[in-house]
PDB file of C-alpha atoms and ligand atoms in Angstrom:
ATOM      1  CA  MET W   6      23.881   9.345  24.824  1.00 57.00           C
ATOM      2  CA  LYS W   7      23.568  12.291  22.350  1.00 59.00           C
ATOM      3  CA  ILE W   8      25.781  10.502  19.849  1.00 58.00           C
ATOM      4  CA  PHE W   9      23.590   7.557  20.088  1.00 56.00           C
ATOM      5  CA  PHE W  10      20.361   9.614  19.193  1.00 56.00           C
ATOM      6  CA  VAL W  11      22.368  11.460  16.481  1.00 55.00           C
ATOM      7  CA  VAL W  12      23.145   7.720  14.954  1.00 56.00           C
ATOM      8  CA  LEU W  13      19.784   6.580  15.406  1.00 54.00           C
ATOM      9  CA  PHE W  14      18.404   9.513  13.591  1.00 55.00           C
ATOM     10  CA  LEU W  15      20.667   8.892  10.678  1.00 53.00           C
ATOM     11  CA  ILE W  16      19.873   5.361  10.385  1.00 54.00           C
ATOM     12  CA  LEU W  17      16.175   6.040  10.471  1.00 52.00           C
ATOM     13  CA  ASP W  18      16.597   8.959   8.057  1.00 53.00           C
ATOM     14  CA  TRP W  19      18.549   6.752   5.569  1.00 55.00           C
ATOM     15  CA  SER W  20      15.880   3.976   5.554  1.00 50.00           C
ATOM     16  CA  GLN W  21      13.439   6.505   4.179  1.00 54.00           C
ATOM     17  CA  PRO W  22      12.983   6.484   0.260  1.00 53.00           C
ATOM     18  CA  THR W  23      14.310   9.419  -1.076  1.00 70.00           C
ATOM     19  CA  ILE W  24      11.610  11.415  -2.763  1.00 89.00           C
ATOM     20  CA  ASP W  25      13.453  14.103  -4.309  1.00 94.00           C
ATOM     21  CA  LYS W  26      12.247  16.622  -7.286  1.00 96.00           C
ATOM     22  CA  ASN W  27      13.971  14.628  -9.647  1.00 97.00           C
ATOM     23  CA  TYR W  28      12.135  11.427  -8.795  1.00 97.00           C
ATOM     24  CA  LEU W  29       8.533  13.297  -8.615  1.00 98.00           C
ATOM     25  CA  LEU W  30       9.306  14.824 -12.085  1.00 98.00           C
ATOM     26  CA  GLY W  31      10.270  11.557 -13.893  1.00 98.00           C
ATOM     27  CA  ARG W  32      13.965  12.841 -14.358  1.00 97.00           C
ATOM     28  CA  PHE W  33      15.779   9.286 -13.467  1.00 96.00           C
ATOM     29  CA  ASP W  34      16.353   5.942 -15.242  1.00 97.00           C
ATOM     30  CA  PRO W  35      14.226   3.201 -13.582  1.00 97.00           C
ATOM     31  CA  SER W  36      16.469   0.600 -15.340  1.00 96.00           C
ATOM     32  CA  THR W  37      19.206   1.629 -13.113  1.00 96.00           C
ATOM     33  CA  ASP W  38      17.500   2.440  -9.826  1.00 96.00           C
ATOM     34  CA  SER W  39      17.471  -0.346  -7.235  1.00 96.00           C
ATOM     35  CA  ARG W  40      13.799   0.500  -6.024  1.00 96.00           C
ATOM     36  CA  PHE W  41      12.648  -0.703  -9.333  1.00 98.00           C
ATOM     37  CA  ILE W  42      12.098  -4.123 -10.873  1.00 97.00           C
ATOM     38  CA  GLN W  43      11.768  -5.320 -14.510  1.00 97.00           C
ATOM     39  CA  LEU W  44       8.489  -6.687 -15.599  1.00 98.00           C
ATOM     40  CA  ASN W  45       8.488 -10.328 -16.930  1.00 95.00           C
ATOM     41  CA  SER W  46       6.835 -11.218 -20.285  1.00 93.00           C
ATOM     42  CA  THR W  47       3.843 -13.085 -18.652  1.00 93.00           C
ATOM     43  CA  ASP W  48       2.565  -9.972 -17.025  1.00 96.00           C
ATOM     44  CA  ALA W  49       3.574  -7.308 -19.603  1.00 96.00           C
ATOM     45  CA  GLN W  50       2.954  -6.808 -23.598  1.00 94.00           C
ATOM     46  CA  GLY W  51       3.763  -3.951 -25.974  1.00 90.00           C
ATOM     47  CA  SER W  52       5.514  -0.916 -24.550  1.00 87.00           C
ATOM     48  CA  ALA W  53       5.451  -2.331 -21.095  1.00 92.00           C
ATOM     49  CA  LEU W  54       7.538  -5.566 -22.322  1.00 91.00           C
ATOM     50  CA  ASN W  55      10.862  -5.115 -20.517  1.00 90.00           C
ATOM     51  CA  GLY W  56       9.448  -2.157 -18.535  1.00 96.00           C
ATOM     52  CA  PHE W  57      10.025  -1.368 -14.794  1.00 98.00           C
ATOM     53  CA  LEU W  58       7.728  -0.764 -11.798  1.00 98.00           C
ATOM     54  CA  ARG W  59       8.444  -0.012  -8.239  1.00 98.00           C
ATOM     55  CA  LYS W  60       8.975  -3.264  -6.624  1.00 98.00           C
ATOM     56  CA  GLU W  61       5.978  -2.755  -4.201  1.00 98.00           C
ATOM     57  CA  THR W  62       3.654  -1.885  -7.063  1.00 98.00           C
ATOM     58  CA  TYR W  63       4.588  -5.028  -8.953  1.00 98.00           C
ATOM     59  CA  GLU W  64       4.320  -7.385  -6.063  1.00 98.00           C
ATOM     60  CA  ALA W  65       0.905  -6.128  -5.388  1.00 98.00           C
ATOM     61  CA  PHE W  66       0.070  -6.417  -9.055  1.00 98.00           C
ATOM     62  CA  GLN W  67       1.186  -9.791  -9.288  1.00 98.00           C
ATOM     63  CA  LYS W  68      -1.146 -10.829  -6.159  1.00 98.00           C
ATOM     64  CA  MET W  69      -3.961  -9.252  -7.872  1.00 98.00           C
ATOM     65  CA  ALA W  70      -3.115 -10.889 -11.427  1.00 98.00           C
ATOM     66  CA  LYS W  71      -3.031 -14.204  -9.582  1.00 98.00           C
ATOM     67  CA  ALA W  72      -6.551 -13.581  -7.935  1.00 98.00           C
ATOM     68  CA  ALA W  73      -8.039 -12.288 -11.050  1.00 98.00           C
ATOM     69  CA  LYS W  74      -6.981 -15.381 -13.107  1.00 98.00           C
ATOM     70  CA  LYS W  75      -8.831 -17.570 -10.679  1.00 98.00           C
ATOM     71  CA  ASP W  76     -11.793 -15.691 -11.571  1.00 98.00           C
ATOM     72  CA  GLY W  77     -11.109 -16.081 -15.360  1.00 97.00           C
ATOM     73  CA  VAL W  78      -9.668 -12.509 -15.679  1.00 98.00           C
ATOM     74  CA  ASN W  79      -6.462 -12.115 -17.423  1.00 98.00           C
ATOM     75  CA  LEU W  80      -4.720  -8.763 -16.310  1.00 98.00           C
ATOM     76  CA  VAL W  81      -2.052  -7.620 -18.625  1.00 98.00           C
ATOM     77  CA  ILE W  82       0.287  -4.511 -18.194  1.00 98.00           C
ATOM     78  CA  ILE W  83       0.587  -2.421 -21.331  1.00 97.00           C
ATOM     79  CA  SER W  84       2.380   0.621 -20.083  1.00 97.00           C
ATOM     80  CA  ALA W  85       4.309   0.974 -16.788  1.00 97.00           C
ATOM     81  CA  THR W  86       7.031   3.455 -15.785  1.00 98.00           C
ATOM     82  CA  ARG W  87       7.625   6.235 -18.334  1.00 97.00           C
ATOM     83  CA  ASN W  88      10.265   8.728 -17.414  1.00 97.00           C
ATOM     84  CA  PHE W  89      10.573  12.163 -18.352  1.00 98.00           C
ATOM     85  CA  ASP W  90      12.507  11.413 -21.504  1.00 97.00           C
ATOM     86  CA  LEU W  91       9.951   9.039 -22.886  1.00 96.00           C
ATOM     87  CA  GLN W  92       6.997  11.359 -21.945  1.00 97.00           C
ATOM     88  CA  LYS W  93       8.790  14.293 -23.724  1.00 98.00           C
ATOM     89  CA  LYS W  94       8.986  11.974 -26.719  1.00 97.00           C
ATOM     90  CA  ILE W  95       5.138  11.107 -26.582  1.00 96.00           C
ATOM     91  CA  TRP W  96       4.295  14.642 -25.930  1.00 98.00           C
ATOM     92  CA  GLU W  97       6.549  16.316 -28.589  1.00 98.00           C
ATOM     93  CA  ASN W  98       5.453  13.792 -31.254  1.00 98.00           C
ATOM     94  CA  LYS W  99       1.806  15.200 -30.521  1.00 97.00           C
ATOM     95  CA  TRP W 100       2.985  18.774 -30.433  1.00 98.00           C
ATOM     96  CA  ARG W 101       4.945  18.580 -33.783  1.00 97.00           C
ATOM     97  CA  GLY W 102       2.109  16.495 -35.597  1.00 97.00           C
ATOM     98  CA  LYS W 103       4.126  13.438 -35.855  1.00 97.00           C
ATOM     99  CA  THR W 104       1.580  11.403 -33.941  1.00 96.00           C
ATOM    100  CA  LYS W 105      -2.095  12.725 -34.800  1.00 95.00           C
ATOM    101  CA  VAL W 106      -4.566  13.501 -31.931  1.00 93.00           C
ATOM    102  CA  GLU W 107      -8.090  12.145 -32.809  1.00 89.00           C
ATOM    103  CA  GLY W 108      -6.916  12.206 -36.541  1.00 92.00           C
ATOM    104  CA  LYS W 109      -5.666  15.781 -36.498  1.00 94.00           C
ATOM    105  CA  ASN W 110      -2.291  17.059 -37.209  1.00 97.00           C
ATOM    106  CA  LEU W 111      -1.998  19.485 -34.239  1.00 97.00           C
ATOM    107  CA  THR W 112       0.786  21.814 -35.844  1.00 97.00           C
ATOM    108  CA  THR W 113      -2.488  23.209 -37.607  1.00 96.00           C
ATOM    109  CA  ILE W 114      -3.515  24.708 -34.335  1.00 95.00           C
ATOM    110  CA  SER W 115      -1.692  27.929 -33.799  1.00 95.00           C
ATOM    111  CA  ASP W 116      -3.185  28.646 -30.526  1.00 97.00           C
ATOM    112  CA  LEU W 117      -0.579  26.889 -28.526  1.00 97.00           C
ATOM    113  CA  LYS W 118      -2.655  26.842 -25.288  1.00 97.00           C
ATOM    114  CA  GLU W 119      -5.435  25.016 -27.392  1.00 97.00           C
ATOM    115  CA  ARG W 120      -2.679  22.680 -28.962  1.00 97.00           C
ATOM    116  CA  ALA W 121      -1.593  21.775 -25.467  1.00 97.00           C
ATOM    117  CA  ARG W 122      -5.215  21.306 -24.157  1.00 96.00           C
ATOM    118  CA  LEU W 123      -5.894  18.703 -26.889  1.00 95.00           C
ATOM    119  CA  ILE W 124      -2.753  16.566 -26.163  1.00 96.00           C
ATOM    120  CA  LEU W 125      -3.759  16.789 -22.502  1.00 95.00           C
ATOM    121  CA  LEU W 126      -7.073  15.093 -23.192  1.00 88.00           C
ATOM    122  CA  TYR W 127      -5.047  11.736 -22.949  1.00 81.00           C
ATOM    123  CA  SER W 128      -1.403  12.485 -22.405  1.00 92.00           C
ATOM    124  CA  SER W 129       0.497  14.176 -19.687  1.00 96.00           C
ATOM    125  CA  MET W 130       3.050  16.987 -19.978  1.00 98.00           C
ATOM    126  CA  PRO W 131       6.612  15.522 -19.165  1.00 98.00           C
ATOM    127  CA  GLY W 132       7.153  16.198 -15.593  1.00 98.00           C
ATOM    128  CA  THR W 133       3.564  15.760 -14.547  1.00 98.00           C
ATOM    129  CA  SER W 134       2.774  12.192 -15.147  1.00 98.00           C
ATOM    130  CA  ARG W 135       1.915   9.649 -12.595  1.00 97.00           C
ATOM    131  CA  HIS W 136       3.537   7.065 -14.643  1.00 98.00           C
ATOM    132  CA  HIS W 137       6.994   8.772 -13.815  1.00 98.00           C
ATOM    133  CA  TRP W 138       6.567   7.182 -10.274  1.00 98.00           C
ATOM    134  CA  GLY W 139       6.625   3.471 -10.875  1.00 98.00           C
ATOM    135  CA  THR W 140       3.152   3.385  -9.162  1.00 98.00           C
ATOM    136  CA  ASP W 141       0.762   3.640 -12.017  1.00 98.00           C
ATOM    137  CA  ILE W 142      -0.085   1.129 -14.866  1.00 98.00           C
ATOM    138  CA  ASP W 143      -2.301   0.839 -17.977  1.00 97.00           C
ATOM    139  CA  LEU W 144      -3.988  -2.531 -18.258  1.00 98.00           C
ATOM    140  CA  ASN W 145      -5.042  -4.426 -21.368  1.00 97.00           C
ATOM    141  CA  SER W 146      -6.424  -1.702 -23.638  1.00 97.00           C
ATOM    142  CA  LEU W 147      -6.260   1.894 -24.062  1.00 94.00           C
ATOM    143  CA  ASP W 148      -9.769   2.294 -25.263  1.00 95.00           C
ATOM    144  CA  ASN W 149     -12.646   2.790 -22.986  1.00 96.00           C
ATOM    145  CA  ASN W 150     -15.149   1.046 -25.409  1.00 97.00           C
ATOM    146  CA  TYR W 151     -12.917  -2.090 -24.886  1.00 98.00           C
ATOM    147  CA  PHE W 152     -14.171  -2.055 -21.265  1.00 98.00           C
ATOM    148  CA  SER W 153     -17.793  -1.592 -21.968  1.00 97.00           C
ATOM    149  CA  LYS W 154     -18.714  -5.161 -23.328  1.00 97.00           C
ATOM    150  CA  GLY W 155     -17.668  -8.740 -23.376  1.00 97.00           C
ATOM    151  CA  GLY W 156     -14.329  -9.826 -21.902  1.00 97.00           C
ATOM    152  CA  GLY W 157     -13.222  -6.299 -21.352  1.00 98.00           C
ATOM    153  CA  LEU W 158     -16.323  -5.433 -19.387  1.00 98.00           C
ATOM    154  CA  LYS W 159     -15.706  -8.488 -17.189  1.00 98.00           C
ATOM    155  CA  ILE W 160     -12.130  -7.186 -16.510  1.00 98.00           C
ATOM    156  CA  TYR W 161     -13.448  -3.746 -15.492  1.00 98.00           C
ATOM    157  CA  GLN W 162     -16.262  -5.100 -13.290  1.00 98.00           C
ATOM    158  CA  TRP W 163     -13.563  -7.316 -11.560  1.00 98.00           C
ATOM    159  CA  LEU W 164     -11.235  -4.483 -11.145  1.00 98.00           C
ATOM    160  CA  LEU W 165     -14.065  -2.156  -9.690  1.00 98.00           C
ATOM    161  CA  VAL W 166     -14.865  -5.048  -7.063  1.00 98.00           C
ATOM    162  CA  HIS W 167     -11.362  -6.281  -6.247  1.00 98.00           C
ATOM    163  CA  ALA W 168      -8.654  -3.766  -7.269  1.00 98.00           C
ATOM    164  CA  HIS W 169      -8.587  -1.852  -3.809  1.00 98.00           C
ATOM    165  CA  GLU W 170      -7.961  -5.125  -1.934  1.00 98.00           C
ATOM    166  CA  TYR W 171      -4.590  -4.994  -3.415  1.00 98.00           C
ATOM    167  CA  GLY W 172      -4.017  -1.222  -3.156  1.00 98.00           C
ATOM    168  CA  PHE W 173      -4.993  -0.250  -6.582  1.00 98.00           C
ATOM    169  CA  CYS W 174      -7.465   2.432  -7.526  1.00 98.00           C
ATOM    170  CA  GLN W 175      -8.584   4.181 -10.584  1.00 98.00           C
ATOM    171  CA  PRO W 176      -7.545   7.687 -10.568  1.00 97.00           C
ATOM    172  CA  TYR W 177      -9.166   8.971 -13.739  1.00 96.00           C
ATOM    173  CA  THR W 178     -12.803   7.970 -13.494  1.00 95.00           C
ATOM    174  CA  ALA W 179     -15.765   9.670 -15.502  1.00 94.00           C
ATOM    175  CA  LYS W 180     -15.757  13.302 -14.721  1.00 89.00           C
ATOM    176  CA  LEU W 181     -18.710  13.497 -12.521  1.00 83.00           C
ATOM    177  CA  ASN W 182     -18.563  14.878  -9.049  1.00 81.00           C
ATOM    178  CA  GLY W 183     -16.348  17.809 -10.217  1.00 87.00           C
ATOM    179  CA  ARG W 184     -13.093  15.960 -10.849  1.00 93.00           C
ATOM    180  CA  THR W 185     -11.017  18.048 -13.320  1.00 94.00           C
ATOM    181  CA  GLY W 186      -8.053  17.020 -15.707  1.00 94.00           C
ATOM    182  CA  TYR W 187      -7.805  14.092 -17.838  1.00 93.00           C
ATOM    183  CA  GLU W 188     -10.887  12.214 -19.274  1.00 92.00           C
ATOM    184  CA  GLU W 189     -11.906   8.761 -18.044  1.00 94.00           C
ATOM    185  CA  GLU W 190      -9.348   5.981 -18.423  1.00 96.00           C
ATOM    186  CA  LYS W 191     -10.733   2.640 -17.503  1.00 97.00           C
ATOM    187  CA  TRP W 192      -7.239   1.118 -17.955  1.00 98.00           C
ATOM    188  CA  HIS W 193      -5.177   3.298 -15.750  1.00 97.00           C
ATOM    189  CA  TRP W 194      -4.759   1.923 -12.272  1.00 98.00           C
ATOM    190  CA  SER W 195      -2.503   3.361  -9.480  1.00 98.00           C
ATOM    191  CA  TYR W 196      -0.826   1.674  -6.509  1.00 98.00           C
ATOM    192  CA  LEU W 197      -2.152   3.998  -3.848  1.00 98.00           C
ATOM    193  CA  PRO W 198      -0.073   3.099  -0.860  1.00 98.00           C
ATOM    194  CA  LEU W 199       2.899   4.648  -2.698  1.00 98.00           C
ATOM    195  CA  SER W 200       1.207   7.022  -5.151  1.00 98.00           C
ATOM    196  CA  LYS W 201      -0.529   8.750  -2.262  1.00 97.00           C
ATOM    197  CA  ILE W 202       2.712   9.640  -0.756  1.00 97.00           C
ATOM    198  CA  PHE W 203       4.017  11.005  -3.965  1.00 97.00           C
ATOM    199  CA  LEU W 204       1.196  13.128  -4.670  1.00 97.00           C
ATOM    200  CA  THR W 205       1.497  14.803  -1.396  1.00 97.00           C
ATOM    201  CA  GLU W 206       5.120  15.402  -1.826  1.00 97.00           C
ATOM    202  CA  TYR W 207       4.397  16.664  -5.378  1.00 97.00           C
ATOM    203  CA  GLN W 208       2.002  19.332  -4.151  1.00 96.00           C
ATOM    204  CA  LYS W 209       4.652  20.359  -1.525  1.00 96.00           C
ATOM    205  CA  GLN W 210       7.824  20.368  -3.696  1.00 96.00           C
ATOM    206  CA  ILE W 211       6.950  21.089  -7.456  1.00 97.00           C
ATOM    207  CA  SER W 212       5.844  24.545  -8.691  1.00 97.00           C
ATOM    208  CA  TYR W 213       5.277  25.714 -12.329  1.00 97.00           C
ATOM    209  CA  SER W 214       8.946  26.814 -12.719  1.00 97.00           C
ATOM    210  CA  ASP W 215       9.725  23.012 -12.345  1.00 98.00           C
ATOM    211  CA  ILE W 216       7.865  21.929 -15.521  1.00 98.00           C
ATOM    212  CA  LYS W 217      10.161  22.734 -18.174  1.00 98.00           C
ATOM    213  CA  GLY W 218      12.417  21.230 -20.683  1.00 98.00           C
ATOM    214  CA  PHE W 219       9.961  20.478 -23.720  1.00 98.00           C
ATOM    215  CA  GLU W 220       7.838  22.025 -26.411  1.00 97.00           C
ATOM    216  CA  GLY W 221       4.843  23.795 -25.033  1.00 97.00           C
ATOM    217  CA  SER W 222       5.933  23.684 -21.340  1.00 98.00           C
ATOM    218  CA  GLU W 223       5.126  27.462 -20.920  1.00 97.00           C
ATOM    219  CA  GLN W 224       1.566  26.489 -21.369  1.00 98.00           C
ATOM    220  CA  ALA W 225       1.746  24.713 -17.965  1.00 98.00           C
ATOM    221  CA  SER W 226       0.734  27.476 -15.714  1.00 97.00           C
ATOM    222  CA  ALA W 227      -2.149  28.926 -18.072  1.00 96.00           C
ATOM    223  CA  LEU W 228      -3.785  25.394 -18.109  1.00 97.00           C
ATOM    224  CA  LYS W 229      -3.473  24.964 -14.350  1.00 97.00           C
ATOM    225  CA  ILE W 230      -1.604  21.507 -14.956  1.00 97.00           C
ATOM    226  CA  ILE W 231      -0.723  21.174 -11.241  1.00 97.00           C
ATOM    227  CA  SER W 232      -4.015  21.872  -9.760  1.00 95.00           C
ATOM    228  CA  GLY W 233      -6.212  20.799 -12.418  1.00 95.00           C
ATOM    229  CA  TYR W 234      -4.633  17.646 -13.780  1.00 96.00           C
ATOM    230  CA  VAL W 235      -1.780  16.307 -11.573  1.00 97.00           C
ATOM    231  CA  ASP W 236      -4.443  17.000  -8.622  1.00 96.00           C
ATOM    232  CA  GLY W 237      -7.414  16.166 -10.756  1.00 95.00           C
ATOM    233  CA  VAL W 238      -7.667  12.485  -9.312  1.00 95.00           C
ATOM    234  CA  ALA W 239     -10.595  10.456  -7.938  1.00 95.00           C
ATOM    235  CA  CYS W 240      -8.404   8.647  -5.329  1.00 92.00           C
ATOM    236  CA  ARG W 241      -5.565  10.034  -3.176  1.00 89.00           C
TER     237      ARG W 241
HETATM  238 ZN1   ZN Z 297      -1.763   5.507 -17.695  1.00 56.48          ZN
END
């Protein structure tokens, strides 16, 4: 009898997805992880072309996109999973001035905390992005203005009404009601049935000593990256 329960426990335990630190920090390769699936070219463009998402996220997206299409709204994924290495490239290009931030070369800013804060207006530190998890997508345009008129506005209004029916929510809303962290991102949507689990695990498992391995990482604690940014979401 005892052996039966031990075996049962092991089976149940194995059936749980592993959510270890490396997963939460994006330190894995989604292209070789069986929980991920590659996006097809009808759903994805730009940097998301040949990209990956968790299977659950992609299935929910495809249902949502199909429903949107019936209402004349075309949803396109332009960024999907970005692991630690990719986020490190994006971050360090801004840190080193290779990519300008609002027209500025940030190497001219010698206050390193301020330099990091400027990057954080729109980009996450490696190890702290929801894009690591395979649950979050950027849709159609990385410009809030696009969603304020014409076809973009129609897309955004459709998402506001219907995205939740498919499990998606907008974590980075306008910073009313005291939300902290990133600026508003009308393009960024999160598959909550999974991302809420990962956010809870992140809060449990990750501390500032885990945020390392890139230039400027020593600013993470002073800028309250975990409590202010990772946790600065409108839906959880
Ligand atoms: Zn995003």
